[in-house]
GROMACS .gro file of C-alpha atoms in nm:
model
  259
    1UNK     CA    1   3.823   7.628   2.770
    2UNK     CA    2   4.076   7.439   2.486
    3UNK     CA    3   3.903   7.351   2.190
    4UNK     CA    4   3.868   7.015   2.144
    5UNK     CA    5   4.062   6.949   2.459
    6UNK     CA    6   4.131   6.556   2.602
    7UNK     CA    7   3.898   6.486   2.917
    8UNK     CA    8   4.013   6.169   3.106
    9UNK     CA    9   3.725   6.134   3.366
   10UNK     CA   10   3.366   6.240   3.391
   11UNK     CA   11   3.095   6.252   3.694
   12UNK     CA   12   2.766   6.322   3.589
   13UNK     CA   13   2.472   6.438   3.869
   14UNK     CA   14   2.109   6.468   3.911
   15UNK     CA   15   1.781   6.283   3.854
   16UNK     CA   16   1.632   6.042   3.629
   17UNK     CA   17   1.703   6.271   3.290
   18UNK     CA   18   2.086   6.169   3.382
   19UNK     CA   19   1.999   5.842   3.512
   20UNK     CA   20   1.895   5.825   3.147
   21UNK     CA   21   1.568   5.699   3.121
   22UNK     CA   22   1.439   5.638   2.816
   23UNK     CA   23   1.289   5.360   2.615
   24UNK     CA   24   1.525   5.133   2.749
   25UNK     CA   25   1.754   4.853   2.586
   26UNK     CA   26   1.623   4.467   2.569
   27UNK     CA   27   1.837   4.324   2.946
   28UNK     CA   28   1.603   4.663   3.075
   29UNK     CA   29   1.915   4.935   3.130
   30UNK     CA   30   1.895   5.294   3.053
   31UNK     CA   31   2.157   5.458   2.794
   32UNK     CA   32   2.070   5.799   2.836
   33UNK     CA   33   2.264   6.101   2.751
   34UNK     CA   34   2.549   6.088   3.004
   35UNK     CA   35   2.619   5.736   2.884
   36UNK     CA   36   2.658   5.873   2.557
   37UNK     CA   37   2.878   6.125   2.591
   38UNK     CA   38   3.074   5.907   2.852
   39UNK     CA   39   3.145   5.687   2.515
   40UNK     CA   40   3.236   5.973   2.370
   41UNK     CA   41   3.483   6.105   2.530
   42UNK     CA   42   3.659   5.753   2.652
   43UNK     CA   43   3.702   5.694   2.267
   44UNK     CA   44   3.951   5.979   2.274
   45UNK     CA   45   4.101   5.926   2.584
   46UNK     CA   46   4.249   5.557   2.681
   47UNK     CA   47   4.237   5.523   3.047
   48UNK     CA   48   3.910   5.726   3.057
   49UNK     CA   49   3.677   5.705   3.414
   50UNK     CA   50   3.359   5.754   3.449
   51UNK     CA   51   3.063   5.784   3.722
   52UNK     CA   52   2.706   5.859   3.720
   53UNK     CA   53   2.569   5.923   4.037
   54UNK     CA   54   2.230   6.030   3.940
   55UNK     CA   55   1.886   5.799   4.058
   56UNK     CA   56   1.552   5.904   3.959
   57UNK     CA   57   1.306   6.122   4.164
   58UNK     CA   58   1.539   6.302   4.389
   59UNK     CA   59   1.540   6.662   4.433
   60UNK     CA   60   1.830   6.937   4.468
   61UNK     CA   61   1.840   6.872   4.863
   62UNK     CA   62   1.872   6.470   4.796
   63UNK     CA   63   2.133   6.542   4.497
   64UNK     CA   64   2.307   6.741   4.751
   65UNK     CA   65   2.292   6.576   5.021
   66UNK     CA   66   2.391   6.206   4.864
   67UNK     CA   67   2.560   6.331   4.540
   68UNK     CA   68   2.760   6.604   4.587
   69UNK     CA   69   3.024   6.514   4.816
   70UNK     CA   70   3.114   6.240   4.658
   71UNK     CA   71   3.177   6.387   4.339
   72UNK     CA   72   3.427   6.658   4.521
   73UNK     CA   73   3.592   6.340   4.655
   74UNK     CA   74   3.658   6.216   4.233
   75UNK     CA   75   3.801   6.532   4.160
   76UNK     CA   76   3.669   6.440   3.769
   77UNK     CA   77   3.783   6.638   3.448
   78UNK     CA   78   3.416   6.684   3.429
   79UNK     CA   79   3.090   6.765   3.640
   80UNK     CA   80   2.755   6.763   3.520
   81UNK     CA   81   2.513   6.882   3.766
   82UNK     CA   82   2.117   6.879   3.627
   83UNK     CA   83   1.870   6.957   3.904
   84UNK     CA   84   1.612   7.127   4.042
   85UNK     CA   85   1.381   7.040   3.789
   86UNK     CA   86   1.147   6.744   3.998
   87UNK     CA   87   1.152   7.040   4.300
   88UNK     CA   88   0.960   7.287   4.024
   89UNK     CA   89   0.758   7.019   3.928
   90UNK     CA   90   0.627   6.985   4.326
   91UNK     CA   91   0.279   7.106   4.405
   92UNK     CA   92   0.496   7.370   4.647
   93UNK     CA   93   0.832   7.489   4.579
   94UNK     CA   94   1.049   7.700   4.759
   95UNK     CA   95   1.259   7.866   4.506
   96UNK     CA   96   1.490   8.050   4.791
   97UNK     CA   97   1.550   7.683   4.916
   98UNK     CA   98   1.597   7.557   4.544
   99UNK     CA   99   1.847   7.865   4.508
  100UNK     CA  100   2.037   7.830   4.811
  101UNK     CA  101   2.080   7.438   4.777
  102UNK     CA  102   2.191   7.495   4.382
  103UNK     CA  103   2.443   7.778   4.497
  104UNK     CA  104   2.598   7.549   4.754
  105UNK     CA  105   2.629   7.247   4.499
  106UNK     CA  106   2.834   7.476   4.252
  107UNK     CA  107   3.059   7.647   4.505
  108UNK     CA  108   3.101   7.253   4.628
  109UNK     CA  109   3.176   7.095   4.283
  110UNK     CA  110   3.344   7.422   4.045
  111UNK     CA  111   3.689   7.464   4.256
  112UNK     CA  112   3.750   7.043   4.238
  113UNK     CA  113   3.688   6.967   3.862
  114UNK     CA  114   3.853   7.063   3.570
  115UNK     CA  115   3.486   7.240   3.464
  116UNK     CA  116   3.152   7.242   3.605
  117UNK     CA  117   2.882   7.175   3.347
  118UNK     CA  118   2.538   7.317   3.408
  119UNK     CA  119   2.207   7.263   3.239
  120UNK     CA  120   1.878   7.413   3.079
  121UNK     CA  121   1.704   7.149   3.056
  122UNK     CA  122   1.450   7.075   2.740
  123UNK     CA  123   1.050   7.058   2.788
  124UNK     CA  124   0.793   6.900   2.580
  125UNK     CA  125   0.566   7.143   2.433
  126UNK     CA  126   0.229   7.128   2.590
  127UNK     CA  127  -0.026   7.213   2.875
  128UNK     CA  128   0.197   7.074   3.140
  129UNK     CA  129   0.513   7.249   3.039
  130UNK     CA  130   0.321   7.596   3.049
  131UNK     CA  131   0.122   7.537   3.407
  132UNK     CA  132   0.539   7.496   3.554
  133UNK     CA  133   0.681   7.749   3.270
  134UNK     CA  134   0.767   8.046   3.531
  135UNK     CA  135   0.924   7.822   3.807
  136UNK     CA  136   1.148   7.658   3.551
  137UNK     CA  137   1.255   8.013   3.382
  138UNK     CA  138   1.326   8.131   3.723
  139UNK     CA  139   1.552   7.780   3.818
  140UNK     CA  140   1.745   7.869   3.491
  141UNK     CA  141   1.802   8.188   3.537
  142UNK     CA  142   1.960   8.099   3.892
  143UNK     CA  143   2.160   7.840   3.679
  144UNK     CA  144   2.287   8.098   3.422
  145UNK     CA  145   2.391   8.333   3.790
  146UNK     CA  146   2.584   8.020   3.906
  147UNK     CA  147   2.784   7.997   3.585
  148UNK     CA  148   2.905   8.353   3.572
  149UNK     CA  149   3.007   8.325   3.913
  150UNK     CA  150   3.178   7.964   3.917
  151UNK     CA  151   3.308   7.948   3.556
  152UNK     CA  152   3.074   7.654   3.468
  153UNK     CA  153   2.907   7.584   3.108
  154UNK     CA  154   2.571   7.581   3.040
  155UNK     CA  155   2.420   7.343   2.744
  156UNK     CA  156   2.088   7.597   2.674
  157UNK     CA  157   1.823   7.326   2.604
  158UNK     CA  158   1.517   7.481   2.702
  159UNK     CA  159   1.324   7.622   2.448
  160UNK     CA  160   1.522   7.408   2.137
  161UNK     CA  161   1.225   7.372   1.933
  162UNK     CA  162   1.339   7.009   1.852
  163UNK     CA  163   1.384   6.890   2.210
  164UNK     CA  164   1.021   7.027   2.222
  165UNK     CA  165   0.877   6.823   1.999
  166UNK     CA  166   0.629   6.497   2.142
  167UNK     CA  167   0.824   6.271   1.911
  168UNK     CA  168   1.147   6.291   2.106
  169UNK     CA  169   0.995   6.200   2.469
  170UNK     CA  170   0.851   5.905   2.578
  171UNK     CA  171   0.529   5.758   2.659
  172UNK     CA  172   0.549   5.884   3.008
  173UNK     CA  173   0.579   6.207   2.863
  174UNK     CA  174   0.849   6.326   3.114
  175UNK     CA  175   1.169   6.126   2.988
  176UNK     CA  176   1.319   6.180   2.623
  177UNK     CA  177   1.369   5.911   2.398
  178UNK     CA  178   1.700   5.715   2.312
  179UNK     CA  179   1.724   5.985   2.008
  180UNK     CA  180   1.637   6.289   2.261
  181UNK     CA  181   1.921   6.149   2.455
  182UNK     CA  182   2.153   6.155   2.142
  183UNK     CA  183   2.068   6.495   2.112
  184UNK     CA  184   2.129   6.625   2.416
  185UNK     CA  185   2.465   6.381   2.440
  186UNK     CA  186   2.568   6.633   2.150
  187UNK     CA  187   2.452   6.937   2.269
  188UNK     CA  188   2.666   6.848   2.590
  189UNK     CA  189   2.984   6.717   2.339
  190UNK     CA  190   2.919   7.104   2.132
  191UNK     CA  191   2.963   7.280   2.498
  192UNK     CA  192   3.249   7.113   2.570
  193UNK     CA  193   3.441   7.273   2.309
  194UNK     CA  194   3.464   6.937   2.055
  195UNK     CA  195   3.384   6.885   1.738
  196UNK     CA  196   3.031   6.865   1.585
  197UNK     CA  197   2.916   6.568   1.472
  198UNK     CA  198   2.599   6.696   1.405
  199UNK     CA  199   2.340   6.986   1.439
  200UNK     CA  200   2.129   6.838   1.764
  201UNK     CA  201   1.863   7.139   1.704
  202UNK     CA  202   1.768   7.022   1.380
  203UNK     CA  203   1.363   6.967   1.388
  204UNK     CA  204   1.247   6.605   1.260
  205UNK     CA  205   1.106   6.646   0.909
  206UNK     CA  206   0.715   6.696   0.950
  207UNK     CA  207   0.479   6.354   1.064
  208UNK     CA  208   0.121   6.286   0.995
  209UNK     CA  209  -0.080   6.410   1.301
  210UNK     CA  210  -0.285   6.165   1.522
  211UNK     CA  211  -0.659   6.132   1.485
  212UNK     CA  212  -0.814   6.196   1.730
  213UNK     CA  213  -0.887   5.821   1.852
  214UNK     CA  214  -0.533   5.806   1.852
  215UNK     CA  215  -0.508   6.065   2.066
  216UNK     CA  216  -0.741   6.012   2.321
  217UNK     CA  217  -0.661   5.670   2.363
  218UNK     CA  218  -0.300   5.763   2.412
  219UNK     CA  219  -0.381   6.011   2.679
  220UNK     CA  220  -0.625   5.780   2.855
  221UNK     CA  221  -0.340   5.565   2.856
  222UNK     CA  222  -0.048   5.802   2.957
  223UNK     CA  223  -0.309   5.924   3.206
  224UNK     CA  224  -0.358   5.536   3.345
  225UNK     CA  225  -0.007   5.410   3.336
  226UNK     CA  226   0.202   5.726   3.425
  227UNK     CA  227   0.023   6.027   3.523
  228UNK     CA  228  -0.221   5.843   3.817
  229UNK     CA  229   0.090   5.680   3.934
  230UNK     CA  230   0.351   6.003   3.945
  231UNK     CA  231   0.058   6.179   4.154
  232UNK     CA  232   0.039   5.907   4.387
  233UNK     CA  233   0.373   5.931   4.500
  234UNK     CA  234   0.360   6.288   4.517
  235UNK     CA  235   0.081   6.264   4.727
  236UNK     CA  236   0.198   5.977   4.963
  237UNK     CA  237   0.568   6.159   4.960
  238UNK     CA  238   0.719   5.863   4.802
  239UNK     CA  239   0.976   5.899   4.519
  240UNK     CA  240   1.050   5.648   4.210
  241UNK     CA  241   1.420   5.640   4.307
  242UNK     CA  242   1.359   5.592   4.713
  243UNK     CA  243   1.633   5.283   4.767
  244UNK     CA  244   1.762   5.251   4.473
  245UNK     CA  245   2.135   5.268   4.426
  246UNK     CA  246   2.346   5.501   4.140
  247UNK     CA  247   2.397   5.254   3.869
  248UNK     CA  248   2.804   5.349   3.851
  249UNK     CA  249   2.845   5.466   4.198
  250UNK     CA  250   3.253   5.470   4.174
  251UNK     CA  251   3.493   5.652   3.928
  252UNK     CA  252   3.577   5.363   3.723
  253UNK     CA  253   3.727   5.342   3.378
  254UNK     CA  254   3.442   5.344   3.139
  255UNK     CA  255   3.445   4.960   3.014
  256UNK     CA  256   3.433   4.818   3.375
  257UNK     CA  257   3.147   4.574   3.348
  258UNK     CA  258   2.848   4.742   3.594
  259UNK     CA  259   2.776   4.510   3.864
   0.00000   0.00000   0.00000
């Protein structure tokens, strides 16, 4: 990898966490991390392209099967491929499959970009983050296999005790913030070989703690709005992102108005 080398076109895969989800922005977009970094780079490179395929919900079969052939066809400077995740998160998950589908993606993607970009993905500390713990340690470990054998990057996330902290996801409590996106924008930027613009693992200075009021009310409410919701669709096999389109489909230089 050259050190702060010139990227001209990037193609970024997976669910909603490259979707971007986040708080949102006032017309009701998503700038999430991909976005960022897409900014990034195109400020340094005129001409720059730029595609994000990934919708919410879908799993490694679904990025595979709709994502991943496409992004061969771009032949981008860079790949990001984050998945996997939503399959640990299923009630039942076969890991083999998970495995299988993640080792075909990379053997897919790493000969037809300039460099694959893989991902450990952050977690917010808490009860629900422990229940999946094992499943996710084994998906990364698969992901740091795939690296040594494809030549890909990892950005190691998991386990940054900043990205853990409640204060950098949103209500939902499975989608990080606009500044959790920053952060991992950077952490993506530091991989690449550029130059820092700042430390992204730096913990936020210390906040006064909910009462408790405060926090059951906020779980009754993350518990009304989100979490009643997310198991109904798990339980009905229904996904947030079924019909709904990649929001820059095409390999287009990065100011091209979206439609």
């Amino acid at each position: 990898m050259e050190l702060n080398a010139t990227y001209t076109s990037f193609v970024a895969l997976g669910d909603s966490f490259t979707e971007g989800m986040s708080d949102g922005l006032p017309d009701g977009s998503y700038r999430g991390w991909a976005d960022l970094l897409a900014g990034r780079l195109a400020a340094r490179a005129p001409g720059f392209r730029y595609a994000n395929l990934a919708v919410r919900g879908k799993l490694i079969g679904q990025i595979v099967d709709e994502q991943v052939d496409m992004a061969v066809a771009m032949r981008a400077d860079v790949v990001t491929l984050v998945g996997g995740l939503n399959d640990t998160l299923r009630p039942k998950c076969d890991m083999g499959r998970v495995r299988g589908l993640l080792e075909e993606a990379a053997g897919k993607l790493a000969p037809m970009c300039g460099q694959l970009v893989l991902m450990r993905s952050p977690g917010r500390s808490g009860p629900v983050m422990e229940r999946f713990r094992p499943r996710m340690e084994e998906l990364f470990s698969i992901i740091d296999e795939l690296a040594a054998r494809h030549g890909a990057l990892v950005v190691g996330l998991y386990g940054a005790p900043a990205l853990g902290d409640p204060r950098m996801w949103h209500v939902d409590r499975l989608h990080l913030t606009g500044e959790g996106h920053r952060r991992v924008a950077e952490a993506v930027w530091q991989t690449l070989g550029l130059e820092a613009e700042d430390d992204w693992r730096a913990v936020l200075p210390p906040g006064v703690p909910p009462g408790w009021a405060r926090r059951r009310g906020s779980d009754l409410r993350f518990a009304r709005e989100h979490l009643m919701p997310w198991i109904g669709r798990r339980l009905t096999g229904r996904s947030s992102g079924d019909g709904r389109p990649a929001k820059r489909p095409e390999l287009l230089p990065y100011d091209t108005p979206l439609p």
